[in-house]
Short mmCIF file of C-alpha atoms and ligand atoms in Angstrom, two decimals:
data_model
loop_
_atom_site.label_atom_id
_atom_site.label_comp_id
_atom_site.label_asym_id
_atom_site.label_seq_id
_atom_site.Cartn_x
_atom_site.Cartn_y
_atom_site.Cartn_z
CA MET I 19 -69.96 37.99 66.27
CA ALA I 20 -67.74 35.20 65.02
CA ARG I 21 -67.48 31.69 66.38
CA CYS I 22 -63.84 30.62 66.64
CA VAL I 23 -61.76 27.70 67.85
CA LEU I 24 -58.37 28.80 69.19
CA LYS I 25 -55.69 26.14 69.69
CA PHE I 26 -52.55 26.70 71.74
CA GLY I 27 -49.57 24.36 71.30
CA GLY I 28 -46.99 23.13 73.82
CA THR I 29 -44.63 26.11 73.92
CA SER I 30 -47.62 28.48 74.15
CA VAL I 31 -48.74 26.78 77.38
CA ALA I 32 -45.27 25.76 78.61
CA ASN I 33 -45.66 27.35 82.08
CA VAL I 34 -48.05 29.44 84.15
CA THR I 35 -46.76 32.74 82.74
CA ARG I 36 -47.38 31.55 79.18
CA LEU I 37 -50.83 30.30 80.20
CA GLU I 38 -51.64 33.73 81.63
CA HIS I 39 -50.59 35.31 78.36
CA VAL I 40 -52.80 32.88 76.43
CA ALA I 41 -55.71 33.79 78.72
CA GLU I 42 -55.17 37.47 77.73
CA ILE I 43 -55.34 36.55 74.01
CA ILE I 44 -58.62 34.69 74.64
CA LYS I 45 -60.00 37.60 76.65
CA GLN I 46 -59.33 39.99 73.75
CA GLU I 47 -61.35 37.72 71.46
CA ILE I 48 -64.21 37.54 73.98
CA ASP I 49 -64.12 41.35 74.48
CA ALA I 50 -64.40 41.74 70.69
CA GLY I 51 -67.73 39.89 70.99
CA ASN I 52 -66.61 36.52 69.63
CA GLN I 53 -67.73 33.10 70.77
CA ILE I 54 -64.63 31.10 71.66
CA ALA I 55 -63.83 27.44 72.22
CA VAL I 56 -60.24 26.66 73.16
CA VAL I 57 -58.09 23.58 72.55
CA VAL I 58 -54.82 23.05 74.41
CA SER I 59 -51.76 20.82 74.04
CA ALA I 60 -49.70 19.56 76.94
CA MET I 61 -46.87 21.75 78.24
CA ALA I 62 -43.85 21.57 75.92
CA GLY I 63 -41.79 18.45 76.63
CA ASN I 64 -44.45 16.87 78.85
CA THR I 65 -45.71 14.33 76.30
CA ASN I 66 -42.13 13.23 75.54
CA GLU I 67 -41.57 12.70 79.24
CA LEU I 68 -44.71 10.53 79.39
CA VAL I 69 -43.58 8.57 76.32
CA GLY I 70 -40.32 7.91 78.22
CA TYR I 71 -42.24 6.38 81.15
CA THR I 72 -44.19 3.99 78.91
CA HIS I 73 -41.07 3.03 76.91
CA SER I 74 -39.23 2.08 80.05
CA LEU I 75 -41.90 -0.58 80.60
CA CYS I 76 -42.74 -1.60 77.03
CA SER I 77 -41.03 -0.18 73.96
CA HIS I 78 -42.41 -2.05 71.00
CA GLN I 79 -46.16 -1.92 70.62
CA ALA I 80 -48.45 1.06 71.22
CA THR I 81 -51.50 0.04 73.23
CA LEU I 82 -54.47 1.84 74.77
CA GLU I 83 -52.58 1.85 78.09
CA HIS I 84 -49.84 3.92 76.45
CA ASP I 85 -52.61 6.30 75.34
CA VAL I 86 -53.95 6.64 78.90
CA VAL I 87 -50.50 7.82 79.97
CA LEU I 88 -49.84 10.08 76.97
CA ALA I 89 -53.22 11.81 77.26
CA ALA I 90 -52.41 12.99 80.78
CA GLY I 91 -50.50 16.14 79.80
CA GLU I 92 -53.50 17.85 78.22
CA GLN I 93 -55.58 17.31 81.36
CA ILE I 94 -53.22 19.55 83.30
CA THR I 95 -53.18 22.44 80.81
CA SER I 96 -56.94 22.42 80.23
CA GLY I 97 -57.59 22.82 83.95
CA LEU I 98 -54.85 25.44 84.40
CA LEU I 99 -56.04 27.55 81.49
CA ALA I 100 -59.63 27.47 82.77
CA LEU I 101 -58.28 28.73 86.11
CA ALA I 102 -56.27 31.50 84.38
CA LEU I 103 -59.39 32.59 82.47
CA GLN I 104 -61.45 32.63 85.66
CA ARG I 105 -58.80 34.85 87.22
CA LEU I 106 -59.43 37.36 84.42
CA GLY I 107 -63.10 37.40 85.36
CA LEU I 108 -64.32 35.10 82.57
CA LYS I 109 -66.51 32.10 83.06
CA SER I 110 -64.63 29.01 81.92
CA ARG I 111 -64.44 25.25 82.40
CA SER I 112 -62.20 22.45 81.23
CA PHE I 113 -63.33 19.50 79.11
CA LEU I 114 -61.50 16.19 78.83
CA ALA I 115 -62.24 14.30 75.63
CA TRP I 116 -64.78 12.00 77.32
CA GLN I 117 -66.71 14.98 78.65
CA VAL I 118 -67.33 16.54 75.21
CA PRO I 119 -67.25 13.68 74.04
CA ILE I 120 -64.67 13.45 71.25
CA GLN I 121 -65.48 9.99 69.93
CA THR I 122 -62.78 8.00 68.12
CA ASP I 123 -62.11 4.56 66.75
CA ASP I 124 -59.96 2.30 68.90
CA SER I 125 -56.54 2.39 67.14
CA PRO I 126 -53.96 3.00 69.85
CA SER I 127 -51.68 6.04 69.37
CA HIS I 128 -53.27 7.20 66.12
CA ALA I 129 -57.02 7.05 66.66
CA ARG I 130 -59.34 8.80 64.23
CA ILE I 131 -62.16 11.04 65.34
CA THR I 132 -65.50 9.55 64.35
CA ASN I 133 -67.97 12.04 65.85
CA ILE I 134 -68.18 15.08 68.15
CA PRO I 135 -71.63 15.76 69.62
CA THR I 136 -71.69 19.49 70.34
CA ILE I 137 -74.51 19.71 72.84
CA GLU I 138 -72.24 20.33 75.89
CA LEU I 139 -70.18 22.96 74.11
CA GLU I 140 -73.30 24.71 72.79
CA LYS I 141 -74.54 24.85 76.41
CA CYS I 142 -71.30 26.65 77.32
CA PHE I 143 -71.75 29.19 74.51
CA LYS I 144 -75.32 29.85 75.65
CA ASN I 145 -74.12 30.53 79.20
CA ASN I 146 -71.06 32.59 78.20
CA ILE I 147 -68.67 29.95 79.49
CA VAL I 148 -65.36 29.49 77.65
CA PRO I 149 -64.81 25.75 77.16
CA VAL I 150 -61.15 24.68 77.30
CA VAL I 151 -60.86 21.30 75.61
CA ALA I 152 -57.92 18.93 76.17
CA GLY I 153 -56.47 18.29 72.71
CA PHE I 154 -54.91 15.07 71.40
CA GLN I 155 -57.29 12.74 73.30
CA GLY I 156 -60.42 10.83 72.42
CA ILE I 157 -62.79 8.23 73.81
CA THR I 158 -63.87 4.99 72.17
CA LYS I 159 -67.35 3.42 72.13
CA GLU I 160 -66.11 1.16 74.95
CA ASN I 161 -65.07 4.23 76.99
CA ARG I 162 -61.34 3.70 76.47
CA ILE I 163 -59.00 6.69 76.23
CA THR I 164 -57.22 7.14 72.88
CA THR I 165 -54.73 9.62 71.43
CA LEU I 166 -54.65 11.06 67.92
CA GLY I 167 -50.95 10.79 67.02
CA ARG I 168 -48.17 13.24 67.87
CA GLY I 169 -49.21 16.79 67.15
CA GLY I 170 -52.83 15.64 67.39
CA SER I 171 -54.17 18.72 69.19
CA ASP I 172 -54.22 20.43 65.79
CA THR I 173 -56.64 17.76 64.64
CA THR I 174 -58.80 18.14 67.76
CA ALA I 175 -59.05 21.87 67.00
CA VAL I 176 -59.98 21.45 63.33
CA ALA I 177 -62.47 18.68 64.08
CA LEU I 178 -64.11 20.84 66.74
CA ALA I 179 -64.22 23.81 64.35
CA ALA I 180 -65.95 21.62 61.77
CA ALA I 181 -68.42 20.19 64.30
CA LEU I 182 -69.25 23.65 65.67
CA SER I 183 -69.42 25.20 62.17
CA ALA I 184 -66.89 27.77 63.42
CA ASP I 185 -66.03 30.80 61.30
CA ARG I 186 -62.31 30.23 61.86
CA CYS I 187 -59.80 27.93 63.51
CA ASP I 188 -56.63 29.67 64.71
CA ILE I 189 -53.62 27.51 65.53
CA TYR I 190 -51.34 29.45 67.88
CA THR I 191 -47.75 28.22 68.00
CA ASP I 192 -44.15 29.36 68.50
CA VAL I 193 -43.55 30.58 64.92
CA ASP I 194 -45.54 33.38 63.30
CA GLY I 195 -46.83 31.31 60.41
CA VAL I 196 -45.95 28.68 57.84
CA TYR I 197 -42.56 29.25 56.23
CA THR I 198 -41.05 28.04 52.96
CA ALA I 199 -38.91 25.66 55.08
CA ASP I 200 -38.47 25.01 58.77
CA PRO I 201 -37.27 28.45 60.01
CA ARG I 202 -35.20 26.68 62.66
CA LEU I 203 -33.15 24.99 59.91
CA VAL I 204 -33.09 27.59 57.14
CA ALA I 205 -32.22 31.13 58.16
CA LYS I 206 -33.47 32.54 54.86
CA ALA I 207 -36.89 30.82 55.03
CA SER I 208 -39.68 33.27 54.25
CA LYS I 209 -43.13 33.44 55.73
CA LEU I 210 -46.04 32.62 53.46
CA SER I 211 -49.11 34.84 53.79
CA SER I 212 -51.17 31.93 52.48
CA ILE I 213 -50.79 28.37 51.27
CA THR I 214 -53.30 25.99 49.72
CA TYR I 215 -54.73 23.07 51.71
CA GLU I 216 -53.18 20.67 49.19
CA GLU I 217 -49.69 22.09 49.59
CA MET I 218 -49.98 22.44 53.35
CA PHE I 219 -51.07 18.82 53.55
CA GLU I 220 -47.98 17.68 51.64
CA MET I 221 -45.70 19.95 53.70
CA ALA I 222 -47.14 18.48 56.92
CA ALA I 223 -47.13 14.91 55.65
CA GLN I 224 -43.48 15.27 54.58
CA GLY I 225 -42.29 16.52 57.95
CA ALA I 226 -43.29 20.18 58.53
CA LYS I 227 -44.66 19.58 62.02
CA VAL I 228 -46.18 23.06 62.30
CA LEU I 229 -49.52 21.31 61.59
CA GLN I 230 -50.46 17.65 61.92
CA ALA I 231 -51.20 16.39 58.38
CA ARG I 232 -54.51 14.87 59.44
CA SER I 233 -55.71 18.30 60.65
CA VAL I 234 -55.10 19.79 57.20
CA GLU I 235 -56.91 16.89 55.54
CA LEU I 236 -59.91 17.48 57.80
CA ALA I 237 -59.82 21.24 57.25
CA MET I 238 -59.83 20.70 53.47
CA LYS I 239 -62.71 18.24 53.69
CA HIS I 240 -64.87 20.44 55.89
CA LYS I 241 -63.71 23.79 54.43
CA VAL I 242 -62.47 25.00 57.80
CA ASN I 243 -60.98 28.46 57.68
CA LEU I 244 -57.56 27.66 59.09
CA ARG I 245 -54.76 29.96 60.15
CA VAL I 246 -51.34 29.44 61.79
CA LEU I 247 -50.04 32.29 63.98
CA SER I 248 -47.83 33.05 66.94
CA SER I 249 -48.88 33.33 70.57
CA PHE I 250 -45.58 35.14 71.25
CA ILE I 251 -45.72 38.05 68.79
CA LYS I 252 -48.63 39.79 67.10
CA SER I 253 -48.88 39.00 63.38
CA LYS I 254 -51.48 37.92 60.87
CA GLY I 255 -49.92 34.51 60.42
CA THR I 256 -50.54 32.25 57.44
CA TYR I 257 -53.95 31.43 56.01
CA ILE I 258 -54.58 27.96 54.65
CA THR I 259 -56.89 28.49 51.69
CA SER I 260 -58.32 26.79 48.65
CA GLU I 261 -57.11 29.45 46.21
CA ARG I 262 -53.49 30.10 45.46
CA ASN I 263 -52.33 33.68 46.09
CA LEU I 264 -51.14 35.07 42.74
CA VAL I 265 -48.43 37.15 44.37
CA GLU I 266 -46.87 33.97 45.64
CA SER I 267 -47.10 32.15 42.33
CA THR I 268 -43.69 30.55 42.46
CA VAL I 269 -43.48 26.98 41.22
CA ILE I 270 -42.42 25.63 44.62
CA SER I 271 -44.18 26.69 47.84
CA GLY I 272 -41.92 25.01 50.31
CA ILE I 273 -39.38 22.39 51.26
CA ALA I 274 -39.92 19.89 54.05
CA HIS I 275 -37.50 17.49 55.66
CA ASN I 276 -38.21 14.38 57.67
CA GLN I 277 -35.71 12.45 59.76
CA ASN I 278 -38.24 10.01 61.15
CA GLU I 279 -37.66 7.26 58.61
CA VAL I 280 -35.09 4.51 58.24
CA LYS I 281 -34.00 2.74 55.06
CA ILE I 282 -34.00 -1.04 54.80
CA THR I 283 -32.42 -3.13 52.06
CA LEU I 284 -33.17 -6.83 51.65
CA VAL I 285 -30.30 -8.40 49.72
CA ASP I 286 -30.37 -11.22 47.17
CA ILE I 287 -34.00 -12.18 47.26
CA PRO I 288 -34.82 -14.97 44.75
CA ASN I 289 -36.31 -13.14 41.77
CA GLU I 290 -39.79 -14.65 41.79
CA ALA I 291 -42.91 -12.61 41.20
CA ALA I 292 -44.65 -13.71 44.41
CA ASN I 293 -41.81 -12.69 46.73
CA ILE I 294 -42.43 -8.96 46.73
CA ALA I 295 -46.10 -9.54 47.48
CA THR I 296 -45.14 -11.88 50.36
CA ILE I 297 -42.79 -9.31 51.90
CA PHE I 298 -45.19 -6.35 51.79
CA GLY I 299 -48.16 -8.56 52.67
CA LYS I 300 -46.43 -9.68 55.89
CA LEU I 301 -45.45 -6.09 56.79
CA THR I 302 -49.02 -4.91 56.22
CA GLU I 303 -50.42 -7.78 58.32
CA ASN I 304 -48.24 -6.48 61.15
CA LEU I 305 -49.49 -2.91 60.62
CA ILE I 306 -46.12 -1.68 59.38
CA ASN I 307 -46.41 0.89 56.59
CA VAL I 308 -43.65 1.37 54.08
CA ASP I 309 -43.06 4.61 52.26
CA MET I 310 -40.60 4.74 49.36
CA ILE I 311 -39.76 1.51 47.52
CA VAL I 312 -37.17 0.59 44.90
CA GLN I 313 -36.36 -2.81 43.47
CA SER I 314 -33.16 -3.62 41.61
CA CYS I 315 -32.27 -6.84 39.77
CA SER I 316 -28.87 -8.42 39.63
CA LEU I 317 -27.51 -10.88 37.06
CA ASN I 318 -27.75 -14.02 39.21
CA ASN I 319 -31.57 -14.09 39.13
CA LYS I 320 -31.68 -12.35 42.51
CA MET I 321 -33.00 -8.94 43.40
CA ASN I 322 -32.50 -6.34 46.12
CA LEU I 323 -35.44 -4.53 47.63
CA THR I 324 -35.00 -1.16 49.36
CA PHE I 325 -37.74 0.68 51.21
CA THR I 326 -38.25 3.17 54.02
CA LEU I 327 -40.44 2.93 57.08
CA LEU I 328 -41.00 4.91 60.25
CA ARG I 329 -38.14 4.83 62.74
CA SER I 330 -40.71 4.15 65.46
CA ASP I 331 -41.80 0.95 63.64
CA LEU I 332 -38.27 -0.45 63.25
CA ASP I 333 -38.26 -2.55 66.43
CA ARG I 334 -41.48 -4.24 65.34
CA ALA I 335 -40.43 -4.58 61.70
CA LEU I 336 -37.09 -6.33 62.29
CA PRO I 337 -38.46 -9.61 63.78
CA VAL I 338 -41.03 -9.76 60.97
CA LEU I 339 -38.28 -9.29 58.36
CA GLU I 340 -36.05 -11.88 60.03
CA LYS I 341 -38.87 -14.38 59.72
CA ILE I 342 -39.41 -13.56 56.03
CA LYS I 343 -35.66 -13.84 55.47
CA LYS I 344 -35.76 -17.48 56.64
CA GLU I 345 -38.87 -18.21 54.61
CA LEU I 346 -37.64 -16.72 51.34
CA ASN I 347 -34.02 -17.52 51.94
CA PHE I 348 -32.44 -14.18 51.11
CA SER I 349 -29.03 -13.23 52.37
CA GLU I 350 -29.12 -9.99 54.39
CA ILE I 351 -31.15 -7.20 55.97
CA ILE I 352 -29.28 -3.88 55.95
CA VAL I 353 -30.66 -1.03 58.10
CA ASP I 354 -29.59 2.56 57.44
CA ASN I 355 -30.57 4.89 60.28
CA GLU I 356 -28.79 7.92 58.90
CA ILE I 357 -31.15 9.11 56.22
CA VAL I 358 -33.39 12.13 55.67
CA LYS I 359 -36.24 12.59 53.27
CA ILE I 360 -36.28 15.98 51.58
CA SER I 361 -39.37 17.01 49.65
CA VAL I 362 -40.01 19.99 47.42
CA ILE I 363 -43.68 20.85 47.25
CA GLY I 364 -45.75 23.10 45.05
CA ILE I 365 -48.90 23.12 42.95
CA GLY I 366 -46.94 25.01 40.28
CA MET I 367 -45.00 21.81 39.66
CA LYS I 368 -48.02 20.26 37.91
CA CYS I 369 -47.18 22.07 34.69
CA ASN I 370 -43.48 22.63 35.12
CA MET I 371 -41.05 20.00 33.91
CA GLU I 372 -37.92 21.68 35.27
CA VAL I 373 -38.43 21.01 38.97
CA ALA I 374 -36.90 17.54 38.93
CA SER I 375 -33.87 18.61 36.92
CA THR I 376 -33.24 21.66 39.16
CA LEU I 377 -33.47 19.42 42.22
CA PHE I 378 -31.06 16.80 40.83
CA LYS I 379 -28.63 19.41 39.51
CA THR I 380 -28.53 21.32 42.80
CA LEU I 381 -27.82 18.20 44.84
CA ALA I 382 -25.19 17.09 42.34
CA GLU I 383 -23.44 20.47 42.56
CA HIS I 384 -22.97 19.77 46.27
CA ASN I 385 -21.91 16.18 45.69
CA ILE I 386 -24.99 14.89 47.51
CA HIS I 387 -25.84 11.38 46.43
CA ILE I 388 -29.56 10.58 45.97
CA GLN I 389 -30.52 7.15 47.33
CA LEU I 390 -34.26 6.99 46.54
CA ILE I 391 -36.72 9.17 44.63
CA SER I 392 -40.50 9.38 44.66
CA THR I 393 -42.84 11.80 42.96
CA SER I 394 -46.48 12.84 43.08
CA GLU I 395 -48.37 15.57 41.20
CA ILE I 396 -47.25 18.31 43.56
CA LYS I 397 -44.17 16.86 45.25
CA ILE I 398 -40.77 15.29 44.64
CA SER I 399 -39.05 13.53 47.53
CA VAL I 400 -35.51 12.23 47.71
CA ILE I 401 -33.71 10.22 50.36
CA ILE I 402 -30.16 11.37 51.10
CA ASP I 403 -27.59 11.02 53.87
CA GLN I 404 -28.93 12.74 57.01
CA HIS I 405 -25.65 14.52 57.53
CA TYR I 406 -26.42 16.76 54.49
CA THR I 407 -29.83 17.96 55.77
CA PRO I 408 -29.02 21.65 56.44
CA LEU I 409 -26.86 21.96 53.31
CA ALA I 410 -29.36 20.29 50.99
CA VAL I 411 -32.42 22.17 52.28
CA ALA I 412 -30.62 25.54 52.14
CA ALA I 413 -29.22 24.87 48.63
CA LEU I 414 -32.63 23.82 47.26
CA HIS I 415 -34.27 26.79 48.99
CA THR I 416 -31.96 29.11 47.08
CA ALA I 417 -32.22 27.16 43.81
CA PHE I 418 -36.03 27.37 43.85
CA ASP I 419 -35.90 31.11 44.56
CA LEU I 420 -37.50 30.83 47.99
CA ASP I 421 -34.92 32.84 49.99
CA GLU I 422 -36.39 35.76 51.90
CA LYS I 423 -36.09 38.93 49.85
CA LYS I 424 -34.82 41.77 52.03
CA THR I 425 -36.59 45.02 51.08
P1 ADP F 1 -46.89 23.42 68.83
O1 ADP F 1 -46.27 22.91 70.07
O2 ADP F 1 -47.36 24.82 68.91
O3 ADP F 1 -47.92 22.51 68.25
P2 ADP F 1 -44.92 22.39 66.98
O4 ADP F 1 -43.56 22.26 67.57
O5 ADP F 1 -45.74 21.18 66.82
O6 ADP F 1 -45.69 23.52 67.80
O7 ADP F 1 -44.82 23.09 65.53
C1 ADP F 1 -44.13 24.30 65.40
C2 ADP F 1 -42.72 24.04 64.85
O8 ADP F 1 -42.84 23.53 63.52
C3 ADP F 1 -41.86 25.26 64.70
O9 ADP F 1 -41.20 25.58 65.89
C4 ADP F 1 -40.93 24.92 63.55
O10 ADP F 1 -39.64 24.58 63.98
C5 ADP F 1 -41.56 23.67 62.93
N1 ADP F 1 -41.70 23.78 61.46
C6 ADP F 1 -41.28 22.83 60.59
N2 ADP F 1 -41.50 23.22 59.32
C7 ADP F 1 -42.06 24.44 59.39
C8 ADP F 1 -42.52 25.37 58.40
N3 ADP F 1 -42.45 25.09 57.09
N4 ADP F 1 -43.06 26.55 58.82
C9 ADP F 1 -43.14 26.83 60.14
N5 ADP F 1 -42.72 26.00 61.12
C10 ADP F 1 -42.19 24.81 60.76
N1 LIG F 2 -49.09 16.83 73.34
C1 LIG F 2 -49.18 16.09 72.10
C2 LIG F 2 -47.80 15.95 71.47
O1 LIG F 2 -46.83 16.44 72.02
C3 LIG F 2 -50.19 16.66 71.15
C4 LIG F 2 -49.87 18.03 70.59
O2 LIG F 2 -48.98 18.74 71.10
O3 LIG F 2 -50.53 18.43 69.64
O4 LIG F 2 -47.70 15.36 70.43
MG1 MG F 3 -47.76 20.73 67.13
#
């Protein structure tokens, strides 16, 4: 008997027919003698609809009231799936986060799980009841509802698997595994049979939304046996592992793209050492994170500062920057909405010097101008014009020998 957490994403629970299909998958696991806890997302599109409601009343700052609204979608699917399981003759009940409880800190819209007491879920296992837990939500010490960031049901599932010492955590979605690039963008993307936690974390952090980055971080920390697979077709999926599969020992494992950032340039800032610290200090004080940064000096003892931040933070960042502009007396704030960050990721890059030159050469061959560059041990990211996203990702995919090999 294995103990498993199965998570079903939005498209997998998009309507009653899909929920009935999911119930069949769970029944097969139970019939095989396994102990199952389930985590569900909201029906596809539902969370976006709820975000729309909150934005029509208040667009700029996420609060715990936003979280109350956003968490509602998972309540519906947890109850419906429990009903579908009961219809198949299984004992099942739903759990909202507060009923488990899934305890979190109190940061609105991106709360972190602090603890999951398992006593209620263990009671279910003892009584052969399948618990269906609403993903994405949490509860603070003060009994306030929180959410874990978009895509957060993945994190609920991994955290539960860790708390329950589960043998595996299967993330069911609408693709049959992790691919070398988003299969919806790159027709020649190939499915990976496995990928390391480290690489998967970078892929997710750089925009591959197939897993929430935080879930991979947690899985790595707690050694959760994680797999991504499809609820639509039968396949083994992709295993997230600590060891790299030798058969897939290419230098680059995948390419991710992220259109959720904007680029900001502050023009003609007086070139004094304290100014950069003032700018980033003020942004940090206002909980605005910046990603890539480049500073360039001009002859007139002025400098330009360019950086990227999340598109969703732009409305909050602009008034802060306007205030700094007055204080430091620089001339202009230029916002570029039309950018994409493309990242090539692979552990093999650690001892291979050619990755950067292949990347630059390939983009140059297509006349794609690089605006910003950043590197880490296993990743190189560039900012380019958003318009070139499909072309750049496909060209790099070919250049790094990732295209699916037809046999
Ligand atoms: P769910 O609703 O099941 O959580 P998501 O929409 O969050 O599903 O994640 C699945 C989607 O992730 C896929 O439909 C795919 O377009 C996208 N995706 C992006 N990059 C990748 C990748 N490298 N491999 C697989 N899927 C990817
Ligand atoms: N329903 C939430 C979202 O759309 C959480 C999730 O799907 O994982 O982001
Ligand atoms: Mg998701």
